[in-house]
PDB file of C-alpha atoms and ligand atoms in Angstrom:
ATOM      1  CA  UNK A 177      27.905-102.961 111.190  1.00  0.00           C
ATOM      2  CA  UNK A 178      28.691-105.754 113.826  1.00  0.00           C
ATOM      3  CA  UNK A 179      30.037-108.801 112.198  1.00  0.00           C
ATOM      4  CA  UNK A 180      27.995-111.864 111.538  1.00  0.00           C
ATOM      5  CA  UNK A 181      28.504-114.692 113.652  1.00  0.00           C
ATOM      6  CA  UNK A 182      28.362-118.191 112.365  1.00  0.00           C
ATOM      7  CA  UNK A 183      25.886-120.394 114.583  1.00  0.00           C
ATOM      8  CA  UNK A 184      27.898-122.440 117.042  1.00  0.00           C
ATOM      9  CA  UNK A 185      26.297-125.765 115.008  1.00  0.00           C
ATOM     10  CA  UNK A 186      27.905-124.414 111.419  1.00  0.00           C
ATOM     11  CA  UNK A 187      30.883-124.340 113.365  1.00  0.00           C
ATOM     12  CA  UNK A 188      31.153-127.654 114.517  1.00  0.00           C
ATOM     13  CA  UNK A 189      29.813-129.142 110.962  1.00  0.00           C
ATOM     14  CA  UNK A 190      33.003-127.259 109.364  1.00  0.00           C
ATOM     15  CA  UNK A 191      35.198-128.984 112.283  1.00  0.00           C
ATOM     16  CA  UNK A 192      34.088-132.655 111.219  1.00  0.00           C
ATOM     17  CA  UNK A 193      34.430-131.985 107.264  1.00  0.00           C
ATOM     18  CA  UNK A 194      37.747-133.201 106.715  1.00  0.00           C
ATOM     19  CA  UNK A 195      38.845-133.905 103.229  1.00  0.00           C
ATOM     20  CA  UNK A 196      37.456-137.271 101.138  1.00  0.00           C
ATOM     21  CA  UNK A 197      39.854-139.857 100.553  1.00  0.00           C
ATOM     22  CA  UNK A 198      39.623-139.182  96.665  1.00  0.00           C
ATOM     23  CA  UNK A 199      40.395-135.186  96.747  1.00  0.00           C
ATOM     24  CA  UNK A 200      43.938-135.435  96.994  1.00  0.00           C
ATOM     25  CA  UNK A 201      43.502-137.139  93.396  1.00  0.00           C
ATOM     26  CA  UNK A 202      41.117-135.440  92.317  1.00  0.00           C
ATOM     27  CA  UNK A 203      43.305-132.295  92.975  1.00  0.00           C
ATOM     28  CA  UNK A 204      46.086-133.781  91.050  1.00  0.00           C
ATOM     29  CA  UNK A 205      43.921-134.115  87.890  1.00  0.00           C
ATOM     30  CA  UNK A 206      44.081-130.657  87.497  1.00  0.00           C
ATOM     31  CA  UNK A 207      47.381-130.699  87.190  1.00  0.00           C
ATOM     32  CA  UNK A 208      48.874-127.695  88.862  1.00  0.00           C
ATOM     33  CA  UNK A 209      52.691-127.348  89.607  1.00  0.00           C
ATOM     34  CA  UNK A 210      51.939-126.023  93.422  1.00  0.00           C
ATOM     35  CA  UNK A 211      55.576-127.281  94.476  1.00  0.00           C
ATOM     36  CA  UNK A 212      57.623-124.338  95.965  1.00  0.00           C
ATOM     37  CA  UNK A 213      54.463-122.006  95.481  1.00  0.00           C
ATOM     38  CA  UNK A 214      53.095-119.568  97.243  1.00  0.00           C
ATOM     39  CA  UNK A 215      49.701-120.185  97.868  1.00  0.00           C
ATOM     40  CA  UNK A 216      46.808-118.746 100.365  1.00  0.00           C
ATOM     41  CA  UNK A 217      44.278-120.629 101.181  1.00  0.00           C
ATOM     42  CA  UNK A 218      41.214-118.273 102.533  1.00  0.00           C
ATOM     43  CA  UNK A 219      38.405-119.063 104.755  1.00  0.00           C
ATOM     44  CA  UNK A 220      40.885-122.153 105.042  1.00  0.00           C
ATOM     45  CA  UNK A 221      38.720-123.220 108.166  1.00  0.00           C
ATOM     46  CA  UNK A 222      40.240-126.225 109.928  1.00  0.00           C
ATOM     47  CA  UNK A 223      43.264-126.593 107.372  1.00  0.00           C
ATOM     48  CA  UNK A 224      42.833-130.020 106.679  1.00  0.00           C
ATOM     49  CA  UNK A 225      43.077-128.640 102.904  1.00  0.00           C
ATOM     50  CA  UNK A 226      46.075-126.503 102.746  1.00  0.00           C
ATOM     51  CA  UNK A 227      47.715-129.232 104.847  1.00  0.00           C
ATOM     52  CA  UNK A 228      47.644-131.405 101.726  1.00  0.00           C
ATOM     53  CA  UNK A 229      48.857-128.905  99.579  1.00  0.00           C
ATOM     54  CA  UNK A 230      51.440-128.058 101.698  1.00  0.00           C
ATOM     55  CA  UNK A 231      52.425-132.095 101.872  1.00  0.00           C
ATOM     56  CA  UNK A 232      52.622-131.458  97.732  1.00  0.00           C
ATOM     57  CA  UNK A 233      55.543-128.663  98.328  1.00  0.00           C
ATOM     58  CA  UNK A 234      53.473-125.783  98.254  1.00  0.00           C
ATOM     59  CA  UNK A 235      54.473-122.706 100.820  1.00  0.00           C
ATOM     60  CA  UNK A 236      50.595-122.464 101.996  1.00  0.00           C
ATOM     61  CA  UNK A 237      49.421-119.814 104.394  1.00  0.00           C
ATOM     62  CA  UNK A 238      45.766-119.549 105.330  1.00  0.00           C
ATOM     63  CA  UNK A 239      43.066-116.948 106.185  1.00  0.00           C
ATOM     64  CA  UNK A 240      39.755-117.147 108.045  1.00  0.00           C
ATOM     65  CA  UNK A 241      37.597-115.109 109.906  1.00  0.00           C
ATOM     66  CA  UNK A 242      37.202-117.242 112.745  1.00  0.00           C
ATOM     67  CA  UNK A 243      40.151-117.554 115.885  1.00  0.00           C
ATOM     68  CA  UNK A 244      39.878-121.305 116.817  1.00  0.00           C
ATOM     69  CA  UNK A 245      40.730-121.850 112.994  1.00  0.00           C
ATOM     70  CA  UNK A 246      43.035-119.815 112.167  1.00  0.00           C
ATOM     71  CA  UNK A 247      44.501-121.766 115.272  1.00  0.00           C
ATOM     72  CA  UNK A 248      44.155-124.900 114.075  1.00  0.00           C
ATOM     73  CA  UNK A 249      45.209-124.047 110.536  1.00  0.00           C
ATOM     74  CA  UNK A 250      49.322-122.772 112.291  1.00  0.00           C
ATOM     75  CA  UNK A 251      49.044-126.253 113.953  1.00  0.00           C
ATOM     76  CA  UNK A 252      49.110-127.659 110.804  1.00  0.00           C
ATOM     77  CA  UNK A 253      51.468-127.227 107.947  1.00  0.00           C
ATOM     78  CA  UNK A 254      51.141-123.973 107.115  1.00  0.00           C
ATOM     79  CA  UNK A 255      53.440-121.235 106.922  1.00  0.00           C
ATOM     80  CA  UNK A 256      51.512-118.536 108.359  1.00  0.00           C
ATOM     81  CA  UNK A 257      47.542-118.214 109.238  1.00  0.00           C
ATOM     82  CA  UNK A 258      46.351-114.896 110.012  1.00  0.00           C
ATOM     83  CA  UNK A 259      42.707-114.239 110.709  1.00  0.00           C
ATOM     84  CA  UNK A 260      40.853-111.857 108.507  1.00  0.00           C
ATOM     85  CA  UNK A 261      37.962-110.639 106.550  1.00  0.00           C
ATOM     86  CA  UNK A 262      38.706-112.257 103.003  1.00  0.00           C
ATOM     87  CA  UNK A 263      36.972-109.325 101.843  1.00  0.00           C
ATOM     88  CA  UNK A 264      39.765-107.112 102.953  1.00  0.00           C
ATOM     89  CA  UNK A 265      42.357-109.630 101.847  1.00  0.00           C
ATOM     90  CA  UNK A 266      45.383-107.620 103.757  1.00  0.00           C
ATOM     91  CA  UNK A 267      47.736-109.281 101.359  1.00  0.00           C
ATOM     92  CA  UNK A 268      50.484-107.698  98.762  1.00  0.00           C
ATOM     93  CA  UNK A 269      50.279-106.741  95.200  1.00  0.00           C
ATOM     94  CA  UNK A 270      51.823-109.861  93.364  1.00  0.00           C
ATOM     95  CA  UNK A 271      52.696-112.001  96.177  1.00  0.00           C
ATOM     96  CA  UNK A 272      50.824-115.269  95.750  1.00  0.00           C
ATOM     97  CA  UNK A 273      50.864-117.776  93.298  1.00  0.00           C
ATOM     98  CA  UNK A 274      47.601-119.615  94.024  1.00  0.00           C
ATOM     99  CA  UNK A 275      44.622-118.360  96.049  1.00  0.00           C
ATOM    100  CA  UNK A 276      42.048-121.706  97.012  1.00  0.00           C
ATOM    101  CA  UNK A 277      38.796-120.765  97.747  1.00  0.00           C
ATOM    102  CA  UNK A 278      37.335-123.774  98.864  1.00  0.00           C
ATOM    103  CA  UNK A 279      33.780-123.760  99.668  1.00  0.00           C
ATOM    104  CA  UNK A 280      33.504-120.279 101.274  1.00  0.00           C
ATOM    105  CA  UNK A 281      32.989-117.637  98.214  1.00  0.00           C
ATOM    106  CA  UNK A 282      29.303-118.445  98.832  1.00  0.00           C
ATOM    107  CA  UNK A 283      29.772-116.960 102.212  1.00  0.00           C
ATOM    108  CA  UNK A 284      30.686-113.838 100.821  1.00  0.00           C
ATOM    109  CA  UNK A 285      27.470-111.235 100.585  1.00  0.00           C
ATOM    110  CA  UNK A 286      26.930-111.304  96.492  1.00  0.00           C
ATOM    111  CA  UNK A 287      27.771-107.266  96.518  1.00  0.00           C
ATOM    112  CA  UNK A 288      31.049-107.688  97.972  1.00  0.00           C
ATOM    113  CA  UNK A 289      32.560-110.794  95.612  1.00  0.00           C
ATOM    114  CA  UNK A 290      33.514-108.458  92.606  1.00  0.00           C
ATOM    115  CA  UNK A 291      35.451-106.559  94.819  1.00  0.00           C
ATOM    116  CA  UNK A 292      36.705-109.622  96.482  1.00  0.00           C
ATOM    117  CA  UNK A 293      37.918-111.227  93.370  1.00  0.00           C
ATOM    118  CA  UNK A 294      39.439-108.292  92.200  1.00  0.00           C
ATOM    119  CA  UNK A 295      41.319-108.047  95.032  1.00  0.00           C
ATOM    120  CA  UNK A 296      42.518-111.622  94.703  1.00  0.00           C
ATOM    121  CA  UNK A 297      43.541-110.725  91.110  1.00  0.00           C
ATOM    122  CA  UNK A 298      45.684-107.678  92.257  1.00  0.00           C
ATOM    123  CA  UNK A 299      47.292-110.147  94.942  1.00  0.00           C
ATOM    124  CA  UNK A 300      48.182-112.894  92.480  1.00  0.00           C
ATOM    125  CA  UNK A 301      51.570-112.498  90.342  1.00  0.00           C
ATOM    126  CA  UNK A 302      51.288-113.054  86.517  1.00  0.00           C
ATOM    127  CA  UNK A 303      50.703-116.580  85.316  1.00  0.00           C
ATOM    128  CA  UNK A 304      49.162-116.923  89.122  1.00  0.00           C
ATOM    129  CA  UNK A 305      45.767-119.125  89.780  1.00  0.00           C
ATOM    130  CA  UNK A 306      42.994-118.838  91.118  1.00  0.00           C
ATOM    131  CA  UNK A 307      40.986-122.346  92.385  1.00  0.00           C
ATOM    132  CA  UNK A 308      37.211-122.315  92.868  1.00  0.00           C
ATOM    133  CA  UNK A 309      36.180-125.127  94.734  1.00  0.00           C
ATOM    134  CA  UNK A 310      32.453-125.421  95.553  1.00  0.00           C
ATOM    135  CA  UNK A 311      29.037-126.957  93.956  1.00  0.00           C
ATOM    136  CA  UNK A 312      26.072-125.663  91.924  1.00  0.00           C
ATOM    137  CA  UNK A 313      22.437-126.920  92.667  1.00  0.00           C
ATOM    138  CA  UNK A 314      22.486-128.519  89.511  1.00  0.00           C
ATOM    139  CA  UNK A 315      25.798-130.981  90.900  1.00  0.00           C
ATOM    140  CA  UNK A 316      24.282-130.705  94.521  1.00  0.00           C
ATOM    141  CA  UNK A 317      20.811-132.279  93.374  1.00  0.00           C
ATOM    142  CA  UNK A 318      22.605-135.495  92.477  1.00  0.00           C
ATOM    143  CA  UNK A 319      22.278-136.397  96.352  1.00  0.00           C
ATOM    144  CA  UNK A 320      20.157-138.663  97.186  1.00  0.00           C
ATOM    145  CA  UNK A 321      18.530-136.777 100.106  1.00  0.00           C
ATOM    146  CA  UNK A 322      17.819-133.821  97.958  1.00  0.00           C
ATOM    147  CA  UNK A 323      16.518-135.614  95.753  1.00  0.00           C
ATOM    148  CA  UNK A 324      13.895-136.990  98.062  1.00  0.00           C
ATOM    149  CA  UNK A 325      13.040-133.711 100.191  1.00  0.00           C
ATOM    150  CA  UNK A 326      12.431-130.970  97.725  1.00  0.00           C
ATOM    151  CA  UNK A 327      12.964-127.990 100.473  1.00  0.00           C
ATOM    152  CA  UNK A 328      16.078-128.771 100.365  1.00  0.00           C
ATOM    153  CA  UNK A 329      16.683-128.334  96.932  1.00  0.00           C
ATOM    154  CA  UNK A 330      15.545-124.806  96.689  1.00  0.00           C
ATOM    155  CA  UNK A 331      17.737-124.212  99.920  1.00  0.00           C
ATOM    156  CA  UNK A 332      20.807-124.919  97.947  1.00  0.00           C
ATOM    157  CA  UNK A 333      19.682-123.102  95.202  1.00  0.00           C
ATOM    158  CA  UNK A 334      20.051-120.094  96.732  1.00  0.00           C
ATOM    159  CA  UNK A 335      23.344-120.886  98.291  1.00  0.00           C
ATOM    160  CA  UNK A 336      25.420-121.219  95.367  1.00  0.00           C
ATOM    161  CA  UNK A 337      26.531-118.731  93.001  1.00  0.00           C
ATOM    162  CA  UNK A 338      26.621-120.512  89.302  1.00  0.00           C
ATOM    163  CA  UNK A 339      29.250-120.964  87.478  1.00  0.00           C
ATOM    164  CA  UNK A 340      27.966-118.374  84.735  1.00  0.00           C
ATOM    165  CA  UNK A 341      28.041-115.759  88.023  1.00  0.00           C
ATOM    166  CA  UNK A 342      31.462-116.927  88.284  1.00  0.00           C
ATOM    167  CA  UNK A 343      32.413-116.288  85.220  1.00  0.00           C
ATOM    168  CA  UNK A 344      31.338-113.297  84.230  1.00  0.00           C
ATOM    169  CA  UNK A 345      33.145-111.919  87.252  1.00  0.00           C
ATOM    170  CA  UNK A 346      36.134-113.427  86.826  1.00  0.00           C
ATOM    171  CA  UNK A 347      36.545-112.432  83.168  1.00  0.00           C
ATOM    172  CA  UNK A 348      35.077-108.852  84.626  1.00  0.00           C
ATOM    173  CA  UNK A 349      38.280-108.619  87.055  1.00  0.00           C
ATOM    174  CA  UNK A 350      40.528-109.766  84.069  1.00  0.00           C
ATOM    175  CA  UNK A 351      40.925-112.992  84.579  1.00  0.00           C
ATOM    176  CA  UNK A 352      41.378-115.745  81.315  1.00  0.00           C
ATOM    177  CA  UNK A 353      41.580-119.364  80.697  1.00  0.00           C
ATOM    178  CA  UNK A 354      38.899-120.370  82.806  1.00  0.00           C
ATOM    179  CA  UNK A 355      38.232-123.901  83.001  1.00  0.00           C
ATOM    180  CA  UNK A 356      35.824-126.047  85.000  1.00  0.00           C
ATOM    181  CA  UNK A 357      35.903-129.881  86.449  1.00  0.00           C
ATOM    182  CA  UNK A 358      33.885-131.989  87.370  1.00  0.00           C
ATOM    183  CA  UNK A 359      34.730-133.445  90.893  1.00  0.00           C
ATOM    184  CA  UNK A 360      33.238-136.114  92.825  1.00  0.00           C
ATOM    185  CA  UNK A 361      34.489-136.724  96.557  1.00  0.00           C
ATOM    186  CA  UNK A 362      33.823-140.028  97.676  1.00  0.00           C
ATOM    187  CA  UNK A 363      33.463-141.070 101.579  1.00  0.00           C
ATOM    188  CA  UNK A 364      32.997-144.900 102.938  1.00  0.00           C
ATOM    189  CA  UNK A 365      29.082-145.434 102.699  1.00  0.00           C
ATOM    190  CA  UNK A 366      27.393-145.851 105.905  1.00  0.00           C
ATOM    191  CA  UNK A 367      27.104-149.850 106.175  1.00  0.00           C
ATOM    192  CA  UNK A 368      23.617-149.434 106.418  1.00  0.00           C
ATOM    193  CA  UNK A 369      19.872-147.208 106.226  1.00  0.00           C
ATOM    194  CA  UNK A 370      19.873-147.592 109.914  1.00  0.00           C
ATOM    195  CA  UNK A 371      23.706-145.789 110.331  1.00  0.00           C
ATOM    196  CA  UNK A 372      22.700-143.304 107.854  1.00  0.00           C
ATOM    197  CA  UNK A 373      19.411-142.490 109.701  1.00  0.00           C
ATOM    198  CA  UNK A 374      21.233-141.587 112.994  1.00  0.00           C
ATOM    199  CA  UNK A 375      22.337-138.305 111.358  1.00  0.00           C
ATOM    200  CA  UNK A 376      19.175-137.249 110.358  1.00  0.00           C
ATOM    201  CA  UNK A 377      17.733-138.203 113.678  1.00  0.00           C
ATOM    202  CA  UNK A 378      20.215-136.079 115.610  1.00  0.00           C
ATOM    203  CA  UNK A 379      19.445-133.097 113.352  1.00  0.00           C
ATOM    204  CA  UNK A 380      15.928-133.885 114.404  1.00  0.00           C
ATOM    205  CA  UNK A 381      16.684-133.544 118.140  1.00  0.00           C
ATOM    206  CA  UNK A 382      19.285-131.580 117.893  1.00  0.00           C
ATOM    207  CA  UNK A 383      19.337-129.558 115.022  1.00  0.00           C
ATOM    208  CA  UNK A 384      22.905-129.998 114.092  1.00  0.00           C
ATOM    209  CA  UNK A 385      24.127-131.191 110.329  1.00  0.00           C
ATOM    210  CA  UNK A 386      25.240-130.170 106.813  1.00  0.00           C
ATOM    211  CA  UNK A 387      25.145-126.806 106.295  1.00  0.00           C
ATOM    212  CA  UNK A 388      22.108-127.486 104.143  1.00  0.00           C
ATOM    213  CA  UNK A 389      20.433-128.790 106.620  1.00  0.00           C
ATOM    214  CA  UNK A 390      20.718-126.281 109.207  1.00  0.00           C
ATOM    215  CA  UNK A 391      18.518-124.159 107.045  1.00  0.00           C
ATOM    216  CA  UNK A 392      15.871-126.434 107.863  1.00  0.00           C
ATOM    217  CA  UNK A 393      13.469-125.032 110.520  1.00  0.00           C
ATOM    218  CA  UNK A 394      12.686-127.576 113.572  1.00  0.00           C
ATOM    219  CA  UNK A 395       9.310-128.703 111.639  1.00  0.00           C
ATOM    220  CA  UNK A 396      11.125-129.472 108.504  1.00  0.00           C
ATOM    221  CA  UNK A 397      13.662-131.095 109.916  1.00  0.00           C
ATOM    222  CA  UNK A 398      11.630-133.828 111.469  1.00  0.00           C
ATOM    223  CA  UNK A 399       9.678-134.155 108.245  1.00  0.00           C
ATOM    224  CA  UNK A 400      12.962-135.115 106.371  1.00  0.00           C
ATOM    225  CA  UNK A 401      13.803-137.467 108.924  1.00  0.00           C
ATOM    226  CA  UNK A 402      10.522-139.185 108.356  1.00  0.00           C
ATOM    227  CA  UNK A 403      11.329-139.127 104.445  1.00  0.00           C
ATOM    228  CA  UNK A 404      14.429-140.580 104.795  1.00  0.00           C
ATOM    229  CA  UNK A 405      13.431-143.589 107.125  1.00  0.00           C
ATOM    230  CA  UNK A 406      10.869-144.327 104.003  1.00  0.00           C
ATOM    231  CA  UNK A 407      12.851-143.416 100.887  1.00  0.00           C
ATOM    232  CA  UNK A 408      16.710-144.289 102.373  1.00  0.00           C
ATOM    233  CA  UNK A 409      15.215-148.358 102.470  1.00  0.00           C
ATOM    234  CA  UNK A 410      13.555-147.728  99.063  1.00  0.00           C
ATOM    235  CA  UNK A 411      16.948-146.702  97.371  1.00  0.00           C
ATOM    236  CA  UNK A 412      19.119-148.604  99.349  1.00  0.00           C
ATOM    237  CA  UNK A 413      17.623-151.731 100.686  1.00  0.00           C
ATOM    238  CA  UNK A 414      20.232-153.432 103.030  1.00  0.00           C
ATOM    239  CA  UNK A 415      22.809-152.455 101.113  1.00  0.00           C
ATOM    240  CA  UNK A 416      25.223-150.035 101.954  1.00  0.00           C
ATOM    241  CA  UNK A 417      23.768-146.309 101.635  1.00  0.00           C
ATOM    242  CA  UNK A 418      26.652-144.142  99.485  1.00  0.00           C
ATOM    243  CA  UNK A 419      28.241-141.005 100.464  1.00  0.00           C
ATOM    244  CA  UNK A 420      29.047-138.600  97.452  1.00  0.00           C
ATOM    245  CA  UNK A 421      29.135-134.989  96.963  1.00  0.00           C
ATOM    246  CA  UNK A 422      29.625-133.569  93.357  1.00  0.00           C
ATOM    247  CA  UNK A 423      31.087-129.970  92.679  1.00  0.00           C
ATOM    248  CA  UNK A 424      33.398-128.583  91.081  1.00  0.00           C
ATOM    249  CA  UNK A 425      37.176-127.417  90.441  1.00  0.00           C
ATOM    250  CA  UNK A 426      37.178-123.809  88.920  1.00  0.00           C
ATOM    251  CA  UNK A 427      40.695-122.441  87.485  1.00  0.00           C
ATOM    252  CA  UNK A 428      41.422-119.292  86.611  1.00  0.00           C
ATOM    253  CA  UNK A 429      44.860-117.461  85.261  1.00  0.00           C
ATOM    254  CA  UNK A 430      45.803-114.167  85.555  1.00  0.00           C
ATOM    255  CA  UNK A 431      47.623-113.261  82.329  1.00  0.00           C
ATOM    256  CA  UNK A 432      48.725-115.478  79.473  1.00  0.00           C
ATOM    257  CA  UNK A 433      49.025-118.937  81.029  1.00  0.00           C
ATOM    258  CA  UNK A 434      51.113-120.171  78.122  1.00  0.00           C
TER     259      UNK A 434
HETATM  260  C1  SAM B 108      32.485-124.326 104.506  1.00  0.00           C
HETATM  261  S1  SAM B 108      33.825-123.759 105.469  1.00  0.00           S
HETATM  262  C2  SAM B 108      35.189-124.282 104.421  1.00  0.00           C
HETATM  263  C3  SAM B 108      36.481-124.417 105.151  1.00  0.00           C
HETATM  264  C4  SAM B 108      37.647-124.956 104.327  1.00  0.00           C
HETATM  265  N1  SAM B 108      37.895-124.178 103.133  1.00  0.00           N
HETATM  266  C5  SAM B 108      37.354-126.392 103.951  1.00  0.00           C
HETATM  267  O1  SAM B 108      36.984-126.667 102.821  1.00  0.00           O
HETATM  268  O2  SAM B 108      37.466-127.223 104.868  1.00  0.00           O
HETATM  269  C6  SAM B 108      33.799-121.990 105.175  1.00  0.00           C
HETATM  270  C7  SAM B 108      34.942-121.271 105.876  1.00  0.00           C
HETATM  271  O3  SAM B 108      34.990-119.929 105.408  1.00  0.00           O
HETATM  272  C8  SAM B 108      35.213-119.067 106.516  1.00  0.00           C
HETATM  273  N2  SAM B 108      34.664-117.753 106.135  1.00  0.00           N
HETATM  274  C9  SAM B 108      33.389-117.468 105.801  1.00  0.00           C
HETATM  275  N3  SAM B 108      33.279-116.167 105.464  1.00  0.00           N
HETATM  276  C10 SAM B 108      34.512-115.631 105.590  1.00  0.00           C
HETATM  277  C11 SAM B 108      35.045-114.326 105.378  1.00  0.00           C
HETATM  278  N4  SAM B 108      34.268-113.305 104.987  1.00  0.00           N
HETATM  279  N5  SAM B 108      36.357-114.129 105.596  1.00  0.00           N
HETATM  280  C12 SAM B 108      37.161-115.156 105.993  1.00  0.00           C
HETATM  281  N6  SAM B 108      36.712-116.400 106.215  1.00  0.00           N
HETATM  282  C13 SAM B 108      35.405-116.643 106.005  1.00  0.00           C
HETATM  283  C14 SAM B 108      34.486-119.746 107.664  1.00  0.00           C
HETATM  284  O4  SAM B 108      34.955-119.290 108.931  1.00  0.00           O
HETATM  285  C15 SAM B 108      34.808-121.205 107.387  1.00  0.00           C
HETATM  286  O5  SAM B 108      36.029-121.574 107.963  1.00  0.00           O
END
């Protein structure tokens, strides 16, 4: 079956996501010794993530499915980026010390993830890790603009594995000591309504946004833009209008991590 392009909009909303200031300490709280690692970071999409890592000592290489990233990921400081089907995960028995998954197992069709993780469990050498980072509805709803435009809440909903789905198949694959934080990533607010608004306008003449948002048909999307312009002055006055996203670190060991 032909392979399932990513619409050129998704694309360009992965290009502009780099990392929070806060996520480099928010990584830190989890307190993983990543120095001198080996550590892959798949569907590592721009790289702007395995670049950090890799400014923390770690030797990071990177996967993705698409060319122009797995481009910009070798321009970066990465050891190697290959592109690839994380699903096939064309990587050694025991060879890695850390696999990030950041934002992208909810890519993965839900039949193929078991096989997926088990895979990243044969790749990882004892003691290894394995980081989840991603969001459930329940984190996701804290936004503001889902709060206000209910569509959008049942879109994410049906994005996002839970963490119980998680679970069970990481415990499933063998995995132990799994343990979950709490992350909040923190952007400059927009100074004001009006700055905020001129995203949601473009996605109303354009179409392009969040991934989230894309789901929205053309209809919908100019709906929410009408919400916002009411409910953005409601919350925020003339103050500044926040940026936050909450989600969450998931770690996983393979073997005894003591
Ligand atoms: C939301 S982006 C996250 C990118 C990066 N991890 C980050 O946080 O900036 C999802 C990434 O996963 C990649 N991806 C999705 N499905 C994939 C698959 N089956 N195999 C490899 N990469 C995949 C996409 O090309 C994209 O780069």
């Amino acid at each position: 079956m032909a392979e399932q392009q990513p619409h050129p909009l998704q694309i360009e909303d992965w290009k502009g996501r780099t990392p929070s200031a806060n996520w480099l300490s928010e990584f830190r709280k989890l307190d993983l010794s990543i120095a001198g690692r080996r550590v892959l970071d798949i569907g590592c999409g721009m790289g702007y993530y395995g670049d950090l890592l890799a400014g923390l000592g770690a030797e990071v290489y990177g996967l993705d499915r698409q060319e122009e990233f797995v481009k910009s990921a070798k321009s970066k400081r990465y050891r190697g980026a290959i592109r690839a089907n994380a699903t096939e995960l064309p990587v050694a028995d025991s060879s890695l010390d850390l696999v990030y998954a950041r934002y992208v197992l909810h890519h993965i069709p839900r039949g193929q993830l078991f096989g997926l993780i088990g895979n990243i469990y044969r790749s990882l050498s004892d003691g290894g890790y394995l980081l989840i980072e991603s969001t459930t509805p329940e984190l996701a709803n804290r936004h503001h603009d889902i709060q206000i435009y209910p569509k959008l809440k049942s879109i994410i909903a049906s994005m996002y594995p839970s963490i119980e789905t998680f679970a069970d198949l990481l415990s499933r694959a063998g995995f132990q000591a799994i343990e979950i934080t709490e992350t909040t990533q923190t952007r400059d607010p927009y100074c004001n309504v009006h700055s905020a608004l001129e995203r949601s306008a473009l996605l109303a003449s354009t179409g392009g946004g969040p991934t989230y948002w894309l789901q929205l048909n053309e209809a919908e999307r100019k709906e929410f833009h009408d919400v916002r312009c009411n409910e953005l002055i409601r919350i925020f006055g003339d103050g500044p209008v926040e940026r936050q996203w909450s989600g969450y670190f998931l770690v996983a060991v393979k073997g005894d991590a003591t």
